Short mmCIF file of N, CA and C in Angstrom, two decimals:
data_model
loop_
_atom_site.label_atom_id
_atom_site.label_comp_id
_atom_site.label_asym_id
_atom_site.label_seq_id
_atom_site.Cartn_x
_atom_site.Cartn_y
_atom_site.Cartn_z
N MET A 1334 -17.03 8.53 0.65
CA MET A 1334 -16.90 8.42 -0.80
C MET A 1334 -16.63 9.79 -1.43
N ALA A 1335 -17.24 10.82 -0.88
CA ALA A 1335 -17.09 12.15 -1.45
C ALA A 1335 -15.66 12.67 -1.34
N GLN A 1336 -14.89 12.10 -0.43
CA GLN A 1336 -13.52 12.57 -0.21
C GLN A 1336 -12.46 11.63 -0.79
N LEU A 1337 -12.85 10.69 -1.64
CA LEU A 1337 -11.86 9.75 -2.17
C LEU A 1337 -10.80 10.43 -3.02
N ARG A 1338 -11.19 11.41 -3.80
CA ARG A 1338 -10.18 12.12 -4.60
C ARG A 1338 -9.14 12.78 -3.69
N ALA A 1339 -9.60 13.49 -2.69
CA ALA A 1339 -8.69 14.14 -1.74
C ALA A 1339 -7.85 13.11 -1.00
N PHE A 1340 -8.47 11.99 -0.63
CA PHE A 1340 -7.75 10.92 0.05
C PHE A 1340 -6.60 10.42 -0.82
N PHE A 1341 -6.87 10.10 -2.08
CA PHE A 1341 -5.82 9.57 -2.95
C PHE A 1341 -4.76 10.61 -3.31
N GLU A 1342 -5.15 11.86 -3.44
CA GLU A 1342 -4.15 12.90 -3.66
C GLU A 1342 -3.18 12.97 -2.49
N THR A 1343 -3.73 12.92 -1.30
CA THR A 1343 -2.91 13.00 -0.09
C THR A 1343 -2.07 11.75 0.09
N LEU A 1344 -2.68 10.59 -0.09
CA LEU A 1344 -1.95 9.33 0.03
C LEU A 1344 -0.78 9.28 -0.95
N LEU A 1345 -1.03 9.68 -2.17
CA LEU A 1345 0.03 9.66 -3.18
C LEU A 1345 1.17 10.60 -2.81
N LEU A 1346 0.85 11.81 -2.42
CA LEU A 1346 1.87 12.79 -2.05
C LEU A 1346 2.74 12.28 -0.90
N TYR A 1347 2.10 11.83 0.18
CA TYR A 1347 2.86 11.38 1.34
C TYR A 1347 3.61 10.08 1.08
N THR A 1348 3.03 9.22 0.28
CA THR A 1348 3.74 7.98 -0.09
C THR A 1348 5.01 8.32 -0.85
N ARG A 1349 4.89 9.18 -1.82
CA ARG A 1349 6.05 9.53 -2.64
C ARG A 1349 7.16 10.15 -1.80
N VAL A 1350 6.82 11.12 -0.96
CA VAL A 1350 7.87 11.81 -0.21
C VAL A 1350 8.50 10.89 0.82
N THR A 1351 7.71 10.10 1.54
CA THR A 1351 8.30 9.24 2.56
C THR A 1351 9.14 8.14 1.94
N HIS A 1352 8.70 7.59 0.83
CA HIS A 1352 9.46 6.52 0.19
C HIS A 1352 10.76 7.06 -0.43
N ARG A 1353 10.68 8.22 -1.05
CA ARG A 1353 11.91 8.84 -1.61
C ARG A 1353 12.93 9.09 -0.51
N LEU A 1354 12.48 9.71 0.58
CA LEU A 1354 13.39 10.01 1.67
C LEU A 1354 13.93 8.74 2.33
N ALA A 1355 13.11 7.71 2.42
CA ALA A 1355 13.58 6.44 2.98
C ALA A 1355 14.73 5.89 2.14
N ALA A 1356 14.62 6.00 0.82
CA ALA A 1356 15.69 5.52 -0.06
C ALA A 1356 16.98 6.32 0.16
N GLU A 1357 16.83 7.57 0.46
CA GLU A 1357 18.00 8.44 0.65
C GLU A 1357 18.59 8.38 2.05
N ARG A 1358 17.76 8.09 3.06
CA ARG A 1358 18.20 8.28 4.44
C ARG A 1358 18.20 7.03 5.31
N ARG A 1359 17.65 5.95 4.87
CA ARG A 1359 17.46 4.78 5.74
C ARG A 1359 18.79 4.28 6.30
N SER A 1360 18.71 3.79 7.52
CA SER A 1360 19.89 3.18 8.15
C SER A 1360 19.88 1.68 7.87
N ALA A 1361 20.95 1.02 8.19
CA ALA A 1361 21.02 -0.44 8.01
C ALA A 1361 19.95 -1.12 8.87
N ARG A 1362 19.75 -0.64 10.08
CA ARG A 1362 18.73 -1.22 10.96
C ARG A 1362 17.33 -1.02 10.37
N GLN A 1363 17.07 0.18 9.85
CA GLN A 1363 15.76 0.45 9.25
C GLN A 1363 15.54 -0.40 8.01
N LEU A 1364 16.59 -0.58 7.22
CA LEU A 1364 16.48 -1.42 6.03
C LEU A 1364 16.14 -2.86 6.43
N ALA A 1365 16.80 -3.36 7.46
CA ALA A 1365 16.50 -4.71 7.93
C ALA A 1365 15.04 -4.82 8.39
N ALA A 1366 14.54 -3.78 9.05
CA ALA A 1366 13.15 -3.76 9.50
C ALA A 1366 12.19 -3.74 8.30
N ILE A 1367 12.55 -3.01 7.25
CA ILE A 1367 11.72 -2.97 6.04
C ILE A 1367 11.65 -4.36 5.42
N TRP A 1368 12.79 -5.02 5.26
CA TRP A 1368 12.80 -6.36 4.67
C TRP A 1368 12.02 -7.35 5.55
N GLN A 1369 12.13 -7.22 6.85
CA GLN A 1369 11.36 -8.09 7.75
C GLN A 1369 9.87 -7.86 7.57
N ALA A 1370 9.47 -6.60 7.43
CA ALA A 1370 8.06 -6.28 7.22
C ALA A 1370 7.56 -6.80 5.88
N VAL A 1371 8.41 -6.78 4.86
CA VAL A 1371 8.05 -7.36 3.55
C VAL A 1371 7.77 -8.86 3.73
N LYS A 1372 8.66 -9.55 4.43
CA LYS A 1372 8.50 -10.99 4.65
C LYS A 1372 7.27 -11.30 5.48
N THR A 1373 7.00 -10.46 6.46
CA THR A 1373 5.80 -10.66 7.29
C THR A 1373 4.54 -10.53 6.44
N PHE A 1374 4.51 -9.53 5.56
CA PHE A 1374 3.34 -9.38 4.69
C PHE A 1374 3.18 -10.62 3.81
N GLU A 1375 4.28 -11.11 3.24
CA GLU A 1375 4.22 -12.30 2.37
C GLU A 1375 3.63 -13.48 3.14
N LYS A 1376 4.08 -13.67 4.36
CA LYS A 1376 3.58 -14.77 5.20
C LYS A 1376 2.08 -14.61 5.42
N GLU A 1377 1.66 -13.41 5.78
CA GLU A 1377 0.24 -13.17 6.05
C GLU A 1377 -0.60 -13.30 4.78
N ALA A 1378 -0.04 -12.88 3.65
CA ALA A 1378 -0.77 -13.00 2.38
C ALA A 1378 -1.05 -14.46 2.05
N HIS A 1379 -0.12 -15.33 2.39
CA HIS A 1379 -0.29 -16.75 2.09
C HIS A 1379 -1.26 -17.44 3.06
N THR A 1380 -1.49 -16.85 4.23
CA THR A 1380 -2.47 -17.42 5.15
C THR A 1380 -3.88 -17.10 4.69
N GLY A 1381 -4.04 -15.98 3.98
CA GLY A 1381 -5.35 -15.59 3.48
C GLY A 1381 -6.24 -14.91 4.50
N ILE A 1382 -5.73 -14.61 5.68
CA ILE A 1382 -6.53 -13.92 6.70
C ILE A 1382 -6.43 -12.42 6.42
N GLU A 1383 -7.52 -11.88 5.91
CA GLU A 1383 -7.50 -10.53 5.35
C GLU A 1383 -7.13 -9.45 6.36
N PHE A 1384 -7.65 -9.51 7.57
CA PHE A 1384 -7.30 -8.48 8.55
C PHE A 1384 -5.82 -8.55 8.91
N GLU A 1385 -5.27 -9.74 8.97
CA GLU A 1385 -3.84 -9.89 9.26
C GLU A 1385 -3.00 -9.32 8.11
N MET A 1386 -3.47 -9.54 6.87
CA MET A 1386 -2.76 -8.99 5.71
C MET A 1386 -2.79 -7.46 5.73
N THR A 1387 -3.95 -6.89 6.01
CA THR A 1387 -4.03 -5.43 6.00
C THR A 1387 -3.17 -4.85 7.12
N ASP A 1388 -3.13 -5.51 8.27
CA ASP A 1388 -2.26 -5.04 9.35
C ASP A 1388 -0.79 -5.12 8.95
N ALA A 1389 -0.40 -6.23 8.32
CA ALA A 1389 1.00 -6.40 7.90
C ALA A 1389 1.37 -5.37 6.84
N ASN A 1390 0.46 -5.08 5.94
CA ASN A 1390 0.71 -4.06 4.92
C ASN A 1390 0.88 -2.69 5.58
N HIS A 1391 0.00 -2.41 6.52
CA HIS A 1391 0.05 -1.14 7.26
C HIS A 1391 1.40 -1.00 7.99
N ARG A 1392 1.82 -2.07 8.66
CA ARG A 1392 3.10 -2.03 9.38
C ARG A 1392 4.28 -1.83 8.43
N LEU A 1393 4.23 -2.47 7.26
CA LEU A 1393 5.31 -2.30 6.27
C LEU A 1393 5.45 -0.83 5.88
N HIS A 1394 4.35 -0.21 5.53
CA HIS A 1394 4.42 1.18 5.08
C HIS A 1394 4.77 2.14 6.23
N ARG A 1395 4.36 1.80 7.44
CA ARG A 1395 4.79 2.59 8.60
C ARG A 1395 6.29 2.43 8.83
N THR A 1396 6.82 1.26 8.60
CA THR A 1396 8.26 1.01 8.74
C THR A 1396 9.05 1.83 7.73
N ILE A 1397 8.53 1.89 6.50
CA ILE A 1397 9.17 2.73 5.48
C ILE A 1397 9.10 4.20 5.90
N ALA A 1398 7.96 4.61 6.42
CA ALA A 1398 7.81 6.00 6.86
C ALA A 1398 8.82 6.35 7.94
N ALA A 1399 9.06 5.43 8.86
CA ALA A 1399 10.02 5.68 9.93
C ALA A 1399 11.42 5.89 9.37
N ALA A 1400 11.71 5.23 8.25
CA ALA A 1400 13.04 5.34 7.63
C ALA A 1400 13.24 6.65 6.87
N CYS A 1401 12.18 7.44 6.71
CA CYS A 1401 12.31 8.70 5.98
C CYS A 1401 13.03 9.76 6.81
N ASP A 1402 13.12 9.53 8.10
CA ASP A 1402 13.87 10.41 9.00
C ASP A 1402 13.33 11.84 9.01
N ASN A 1403 12.00 11.96 8.95
CA ASN A 1403 11.34 13.26 9.06
C ASN A 1403 10.02 13.01 9.80
N ILE A 1404 9.99 13.36 11.06
CA ILE A 1404 8.84 13.06 11.91
C ILE A 1404 7.55 13.69 11.39
N PHE A 1405 7.63 14.85 10.76
CA PHE A 1405 6.43 15.51 10.26
C PHE A 1405 5.81 14.75 9.08
N PHE A 1406 6.64 14.36 8.12
CA PHE A 1406 6.13 13.53 7.02
C PHE A 1406 5.68 12.17 7.53
N GLN A 1407 6.44 11.60 8.45
CA GLN A 1407 6.10 10.29 8.99
C GLN A 1407 4.73 10.32 9.65
N GLU A 1408 4.48 11.29 10.50
CA GLU A 1408 3.20 11.36 11.19
C GLU A 1408 2.04 11.64 10.24
N ALA A 1409 2.27 12.51 9.27
CA ALA A 1409 1.21 12.80 8.29
C ALA A 1409 0.89 11.57 7.45
N TYR A 1410 1.94 10.85 7.03
CA TYR A 1410 1.75 9.64 6.24
C TYR A 1410 1.03 8.57 7.07
N GLU A 1411 1.43 8.41 8.31
CA GLU A 1411 0.79 7.41 9.15
C GLU A 1411 -0.69 7.72 9.36
N SER A 1412 -1.03 8.99 9.41
CA SER A 1412 -2.43 9.38 9.55
C SER A 1412 -3.25 8.97 8.32
N ILE A 1413 -2.72 9.22 7.13
CA ILE A 1413 -3.46 8.83 5.92
C ILE A 1413 -3.43 7.31 5.74
N LEU A 1414 -2.37 6.65 6.20
CA LEU A 1414 -2.33 5.19 6.16
C LEU A 1414 -3.43 4.57 7.01
N LEU A 1415 -3.74 5.21 8.12
CA LEU A 1415 -4.82 4.71 8.97
C LEU A 1415 -6.15 4.75 8.21
N GLN A 1416 -6.38 5.81 7.44
CA GLN A 1416 -7.58 5.88 6.61
C GLN A 1416 -7.57 4.78 5.55
N SER A 1417 -6.39 4.53 4.99
CA SER A 1417 -6.23 3.46 4.00
C SER A 1417 -6.57 2.10 4.62
N LEU A 1418 -6.12 1.88 5.83
CA LEU A 1418 -6.41 0.62 6.53
C LEU A 1418 -7.92 0.47 6.73
N ARG A 1419 -8.58 1.53 7.13
CA ARG A 1419 -10.03 1.48 7.32
C ARG A 1419 -10.76 1.15 6.02
N LEU A 1420 -10.34 1.80 4.94
CA LEU A 1420 -10.98 1.53 3.65
C LEU A 1420 -10.74 0.09 3.20
N SER A 1421 -9.53 -0.39 3.39
CA SER A 1421 -9.21 -1.77 3.01
C SER A 1421 -10.07 -2.76 3.77
N ARG A 1422 -10.18 -2.55 5.06
CA ARG A 1422 -10.99 -3.46 5.88
C ARG A 1422 -12.45 -3.42 5.48
N HIS A 1423 -12.94 -2.23 5.19
CA HIS A 1423 -14.32 -2.11 4.73
C HIS A 1423 -14.53 -2.91 3.45
N CYS A 1424 -13.58 -2.82 2.54
CA CYS A 1424 -13.70 -3.53 1.27
C CYS A 1424 -13.65 -5.03 1.45
N PHE A 1425 -12.83 -5.51 2.37
CA PHE A 1425 -12.77 -6.95 2.61
C PHE A 1425 -14.08 -7.46 3.18
N VAL A 1426 -14.76 -6.63 3.95
CA VAL A 1426 -16.02 -7.04 4.54
C VAL A 1426 -17.15 -6.96 3.52
N ALA A 1427 -17.16 -5.88 2.73
CA ALA A 1427 -18.31 -5.62 1.86
C ALA A 1427 -18.02 -5.71 0.37
N GLY A 1428 -16.77 -5.89 -0.01
CA GLY A 1428 -16.40 -5.80 -1.41
C GLY A 1428 -16.66 -7.06 -2.22
N ILE A 1429 -16.31 -6.94 -3.50
CA ILE A 1429 -16.43 -8.02 -4.45
C ILE A 1429 -15.11 -8.79 -4.44
N LYS A 1430 -15.19 -10.11 -4.43
CA LYS A 1430 -13.94 -10.86 -4.40
C LYS A 1430 -14.08 -12.12 -5.23
N SER A 1431 -13.19 -12.30 -6.17
CA SER A 1431 -13.08 -13.57 -6.86
C SER A 1431 -11.76 -14.16 -6.41
N GLU A 1432 -11.77 -15.42 -6.02
CA GLU A 1432 -10.58 -16.04 -5.44
C GLU A 1432 -9.39 -15.95 -6.38
N TYR A 1433 -9.58 -16.21 -7.68
CA TYR A 1433 -8.46 -16.16 -8.63
C TYR A 1433 -7.88 -14.75 -8.69
N LYS A 1434 -8.75 -13.77 -8.85
CA LYS A 1434 -8.29 -12.39 -8.97
C LYS A 1434 -7.64 -11.92 -7.66
N HIS A 1435 -8.18 -12.39 -6.55
CA HIS A 1435 -7.64 -12.02 -5.24
C HIS A 1435 -6.21 -12.54 -5.09
N ARG A 1436 -5.97 -13.78 -5.44
CA ARG A 1436 -4.62 -14.36 -5.36
C ARG A 1436 -3.66 -13.62 -6.29
N GLU A 1437 -4.12 -13.34 -7.49
CA GLU A 1437 -3.30 -12.61 -8.46
C GLU A 1437 -2.95 -11.22 -7.93
N HIS A 1438 -3.91 -10.57 -7.34
CA HIS A 1438 -3.69 -9.23 -6.76
C HIS A 1438 -2.66 -9.30 -5.64
N LEU A 1439 -2.77 -10.29 -4.77
CA LEU A 1439 -1.81 -10.43 -3.67
C LEU A 1439 -0.40 -10.68 -4.18
N GLU A 1440 -0.27 -11.47 -5.21
CA GLU A 1440 1.07 -11.72 -5.78
C GLU A 1440 1.66 -10.43 -6.36
N THR A 1441 0.81 -9.61 -6.95
CA THR A 1441 1.28 -8.31 -7.47
C THR A 1441 1.76 -7.43 -6.32
N ILE A 1442 1.01 -7.41 -5.23
CA ILE A 1442 1.41 -6.61 -4.07
C ILE A 1442 2.75 -7.10 -3.54
N ILE A 1443 2.92 -8.40 -3.41
CA ILE A 1443 4.17 -8.97 -2.91
C ILE A 1443 5.33 -8.56 -3.81
N THR A 1444 5.15 -8.67 -5.11
CA THR A 1444 6.19 -8.29 -6.06
C THR A 1444 6.53 -6.80 -5.93
N GLU A 1445 5.50 -5.97 -5.80
CA GLU A 1445 5.73 -4.53 -5.66
C GLU A 1445 6.44 -4.20 -4.35
N HIS A 1446 6.04 -4.85 -3.27
CA HIS A 1446 6.72 -4.61 -1.99
C HIS A 1446 8.21 -4.97 -2.08
N GLN A 1447 8.50 -6.10 -2.69
CA GLN A 1447 9.90 -6.51 -2.84
C GLN A 1447 10.69 -5.50 -3.67
N ALA A 1448 10.08 -5.03 -4.76
CA ALA A 1448 10.76 -4.06 -5.63
C ALA A 1448 10.99 -2.74 -4.91
N ILE A 1449 10.01 -2.30 -4.12
CA ILE A 1449 10.17 -1.06 -3.36
C ILE A 1449 11.29 -1.21 -2.34
N ALA A 1450 11.29 -2.31 -1.61
CA ALA A 1450 12.34 -2.54 -0.61
C ALA A 1450 13.72 -2.59 -1.28
N GLN A 1451 13.80 -3.22 -2.45
CA GLN A 1451 15.08 -3.29 -3.15
C GLN A 1451 15.54 -1.91 -3.60
N ALA A 1452 14.62 -1.11 -4.10
CA ALA A 1452 14.97 0.26 -4.52
C ALA A 1452 15.42 1.09 -3.32
N ILE A 1453 14.78 0.90 -2.18
CA ILE A 1453 15.21 1.60 -0.96
C ILE A 1453 16.61 1.12 -0.58
N GLU A 1454 16.82 -0.18 -0.61
CA GLU A 1454 18.15 -0.72 -0.30
C GLU A 1454 19.21 -0.14 -1.23
N ASP A 1455 18.88 -0.02 -2.51
CA ASP A 1455 19.81 0.51 -3.50
C ASP A 1455 20.02 2.02 -3.37
N GLY A 1456 19.19 2.67 -2.55
CA GLY A 1456 19.29 4.12 -2.39
C GLY A 1456 18.81 4.89 -3.61
N ASP A 1457 17.96 4.28 -4.41
CA ASP A 1457 17.48 4.87 -5.65
C ASP A 1457 16.13 5.55 -5.42
N ALA A 1458 16.18 6.83 -5.07
CA ALA A 1458 14.97 7.57 -4.74
C ALA A 1458 14.01 7.67 -5.93
N ASP A 1459 14.54 7.86 -7.15
CA ASP A 1459 13.66 7.97 -8.32
C ASP A 1459 12.91 6.66 -8.58
N ARG A 1460 13.62 5.55 -8.51
CA ARG A 1460 12.96 4.25 -8.74
C ARG A 1460 11.98 3.95 -7.61
N THR A 1461 12.37 4.26 -6.38
CA THR A 1461 11.47 4.05 -5.25
C THR A 1461 10.19 4.86 -5.44
N ASP A 1462 10.33 6.10 -5.86
CA ASP A 1462 9.19 6.98 -6.11
C ASP A 1462 8.28 6.38 -7.18
N ALA A 1463 8.86 5.95 -8.28
CA ALA A 1463 8.06 5.38 -9.37
C ALA A 1463 7.33 4.11 -8.92
N LEU A 1464 8.02 3.27 -8.19
CA LEU A 1464 7.40 2.03 -7.71
C LEU A 1464 6.30 2.31 -6.69
N ALA A 1465 6.54 3.26 -5.80
CA ALA A 1465 5.53 3.61 -4.80
C ALA A 1465 4.30 4.23 -5.47
N THR A 1466 4.53 5.03 -6.51
CA THR A 1466 3.41 5.62 -7.26
C THR A 1466 2.58 4.52 -7.92
N ALA A 1467 3.24 3.54 -8.52
CA ALA A 1467 2.53 2.41 -9.14
C ALA A 1467 1.76 1.62 -8.08
N HIS A 1468 2.34 1.49 -6.90
CA HIS A 1468 1.70 0.76 -5.81
C HIS A 1468 0.40 1.46 -5.38
N ILE A 1469 0.41 2.77 -5.33
CA ILE A 1469 -0.80 3.52 -5.01
C ILE A 1469 -1.83 3.34 -6.13
N SER A 1470 -1.39 3.33 -7.36
CA SER A 1470 -2.30 3.11 -8.48
C SER A 1470 -2.98 1.75 -8.39
N LEU A 1471 -2.21 0.73 -8.01
CA LEU A 1471 -2.78 -0.61 -7.81
C LEU A 1471 -3.85 -0.58 -6.72
N PHE A 1472 -3.54 0.06 -5.60
CA PHE A 1472 -4.49 0.16 -4.50
C PHE A 1472 -5.75 0.91 -4.94
N ARG A 1473 -5.55 2.00 -5.67
CA ARG A 1473 -6.69 2.80 -6.13
C ARG A 1473 -7.59 1.97 -7.06
N SER A 1474 -7.00 1.22 -7.97
CA SER A 1474 -7.79 0.36 -8.87
C SER A 1474 -8.56 -0.70 -8.10
N TRP A 1475 -7.86 -1.35 -7.15
CA TRP A 1475 -8.50 -2.38 -6.35
C TRP A 1475 -9.65 -1.80 -5.54
N LEU A 1476 -9.40 -0.66 -4.90
CA LEU A 1476 -10.43 -0.03 -4.07
C LEU A 1476 -11.64 0.35 -4.92
N SER A 1477 -11.40 0.90 -6.09
CA SER A 1477 -12.50 1.29 -6.98
C SER A 1477 -13.34 0.08 -7.35
N GLU A 1478 -12.66 -1.02 -7.67
CA GLU A 1478 -13.39 -2.23 -8.05
C GLU A 1478 -14.19 -2.77 -6.86
N GLN A 1479 -13.61 -2.73 -5.67
CA GLN A 1479 -14.31 -3.23 -4.50
C GLN A 1479 -15.53 -2.37 -4.15
N LEU A 1480 -15.40 -1.07 -4.31
CA LEU A 1480 -16.50 -0.17 -3.95
C LEU A 1480 -17.54 -0.04 -5.05
N LEU A 1481 -17.10 -0.06 -6.30
CA LEU A 1481 -18.00 0.22 -7.41
C LEU A 1481 -18.30 -0.98 -8.29
N GLY A 1482 -17.50 -2.03 -8.16
CA GLY A 1482 -17.67 -3.22 -8.99
C GLY A 1482 -16.70 -3.20 -10.15
N PRO A 1483 -16.61 -4.33 -10.85
CA PRO A 1483 -15.68 -4.43 -11.98
C PRO A 1483 -15.97 -3.39 -13.06
N ALA A 1484 -14.91 -2.90 -13.68
CA ALA A 1484 -15.05 -1.86 -14.70
C ALA A 1484 -15.96 -2.30 -15.83
N GLU A 1485 -15.91 -3.59 -16.21
CA GLU A 1485 -16.77 -4.05 -17.31
C GLU A 1485 -18.24 -3.96 -16.96
N LEU A 1486 -18.59 -4.12 -15.68
CA LEU A 1486 -19.98 -3.94 -15.27
C LEU A 1486 -20.38 -2.47 -15.29
N LEU A 1487 -19.47 -1.62 -14.87
CA LEU A 1487 -19.77 -0.19 -14.87
C LEU A 1487 -20.02 0.32 -16.27
N ASN A 1488 -19.25 -0.20 -17.24
CA ASN A 1488 -19.42 0.24 -18.62
C ASN A 1488 -20.78 -0.13 -19.17
N ASP A 1489 -21.36 -1.22 -18.66
CA ASP A 1489 -22.67 -1.69 -19.15
C ASP A 1489 -23.84 -1.01 -18.46
N MET A 1490 -23.56 -0.33 -17.36
CA MET A 1490 -24.62 0.30 -16.60
C MET A 1490 -25.05 1.63 -17.23
N MET A 1491 -26.31 1.92 -17.11
CA MET A 1491 -26.83 3.21 -17.56
C MET A 1491 -26.81 4.14 -16.35
N LEU A 1492 -25.85 5.07 -16.33
CA LEU A 1492 -25.77 5.98 -15.19
C LEU A 1492 -26.33 7.33 -15.54
#
């Protein structure tokens, strides 16, 4: 918990650079792999098996990292993604979950993944960067709620 700020700073930086470079450098084969990974996540999201969803999400972002065509950024990003996977799994085991909000959250993730893949396909590094940044913000909000509880409860607490 003490390192969450550093974690999110690092995740954001590596997400932005790998996604921007993927938009600029991806090959047709890599693009096809990205779209396949998007579809795999959608399939897993609809099954509702949380560990399968987190794995599919992890694979999607690793696929994007591979398309950045820079092994140093790719490896650094994959390292922080592994921490992200661990945090996500912890939250699914111990976090707060309302079925309605959970479904809504998954639909937002699916929409964001599709938009990121489309921006990469279009070769639009600026749009890819903005979408990837928003995607990290969504993850950060979800993680905060899972670890700390809903914001409305926190506001009522005497800390």
